[in-house]
Amino acid sequence: MFKKIALAAVVVVAMGSLTACGSSENTVSSAGGSSAAAVETTAAPAAKTSGTFADTITFPSGVSVKVKPAVVTAGQYASGAVEGKIVTFDITVKNGSKEDLNAALMSVPKVTYGADGTAAQIASDFEAKIGGSVLSTVLPGETQTAKVGYGIPAASFKDVRVEIMAPSFSDKPAIFKGAVK
């Protein structure tokens, strides 16, 4: 008898907690007096995860990122340049969230070019302050920019893709595509 009462109490508590979870849903009563939860079918719009180099992409957390490309002539001691040129990307991260952001991995993008998605190699020119720039902890409301360089053949300047890691592993990366000049 005690086991039946204990089991009934557990079921009542479980049902009560489930009802409490769903209490924000609207209810619809039918003519027979029974009620059923109305399910809202409007889904939140999906976050934009890709765009052109003119775009700013904002993650669900409020962190935003933009990428500005430029082509520069490599200096005498540069490494990784292709055809004497380095394509630089200014990666700007703004922390619009309420949490501190460790943005170090956001400053190491995956860069590819051409129709076949060839991986670009990292390039640096320390005299021109290209390379060695890494984002650090970005406090809420702050903005940081890192400049990174990659070797890309001039024939592929029209088809470049930059993938920036999301601030959270559960979010998709930000992808920027377009031509560099």
Short mmCIF file of N, CA and C in Angstrom, two decimals, residues 12-13 29 44 47 57-58 69 94 128 131 143 153 158 160-161 163 167 169-171:
data_model
loop_
_atom_site.label_atom_id
_atom_site.label_comp_id
_atom_site.label_asym_id
_atom_site.label_seq_id
_atom_site.Cartn_x
_atom_site.Cartn_y
_atom_site.Cartn_z
N VAL A 12 2.39 12.49 -9.41
CA VAL A 12 1.76 13.80 -9.25
C VAL A 12 2.82 14.90 -9.29
N VAL A 13 3.92 14.71 -8.59
CA VAL A 13 5.00 15.70 -8.58
C VAL A 13 5.59 15.86 -9.98
N SER A 29 -9.62 25.49 -25.38
CA SER A 29 -10.65 24.57 -24.89
C SER A 29 -11.55 24.17 -26.05
N ALA A 44 11.98 31.24 -34.60
CA ALA A 44 12.84 32.42 -34.65
C ALA A 44 13.69 32.35 -35.91
N ALA A 47 20.10 32.66 -37.39
CA ALA A 47 21.16 33.67 -37.39
C ALA A 47 21.92 33.60 -38.71
N ILE A 57 28.69 39.96 -39.23
CA ILE A 57 27.91 38.80 -38.80
C ILE A 57 27.84 38.82 -37.28
N THR A 58 26.62 38.69 -36.76
CA THR A 58 26.40 38.69 -35.32
C THR A 58 25.93 37.32 -34.87
N PRO A 69 39.36 42.84 -46.11
CA PRO A 69 40.57 42.39 -46.81
C PRO A 69 41.30 43.55 -47.49
N LYS A 94 33.49 42.56 -31.94
CA LYS A 94 32.84 43.40 -30.93
C LYS A 94 32.07 42.48 -29.99
N ALA A 128 55.81 45.38 -41.82
CA ALA A 128 54.52 45.99 -42.16
C ALA A 128 53.44 45.67 -41.12
N GLY A 131 50.89 39.78 -39.25
CA GLY A 131 51.24 38.53 -38.57
C GLY A 131 51.57 38.80 -37.12
N THR A 143 35.79 46.32 -28.35
CA THR A 143 36.07 45.88 -29.71
C THR A 143 37.58 45.71 -29.85
N PRO A 153 47.35 33.47 -54.73
CA PRO A 153 47.71 33.90 -56.09
C PRO A 153 46.76 34.98 -56.61
N LYS A 158 39.58 36.94 -56.88
CA LYS A 158 38.14 37.14 -57.06
C LYS A 158 37.29 36.11 -56.30
N VAL A 160 37.64 34.33 -52.78
CA VAL A 160 38.30 34.07 -51.49
C VAL A 160 37.23 33.82 -50.43
N ARG A 161 37.51 32.88 -49.55
CA ARG A 161 36.59 32.52 -48.46
C ARG A 161 37.35 32.54 -47.14
N GLU A 163 36.82 31.82 -43.03
CA GLU A 163 35.95 31.21 -42.03
C GLU A 163 36.48 31.55 -40.64
N PRO A 167 32.31 32.26 -31.36
CA PRO A 167 32.73 32.43 -29.97
C PRO A 167 32.30 31.28 -29.07
N PHE A 169 31.35 26.96 -29.13
CA PHE A 169 31.45 25.75 -29.95
C PHE A 169 30.10 25.27 -30.45
N SER A 170 29.01 25.74 -29.84
CA SER A 170 27.68 25.32 -30.28
C SER A 170 27.18 26.15 -31.47
N ASP A 171 27.84 27.26 -31.78
CA ASP A 171 27.44 28.10 -32.92
C ASP A 171 28.22 27.72 -34.17
#
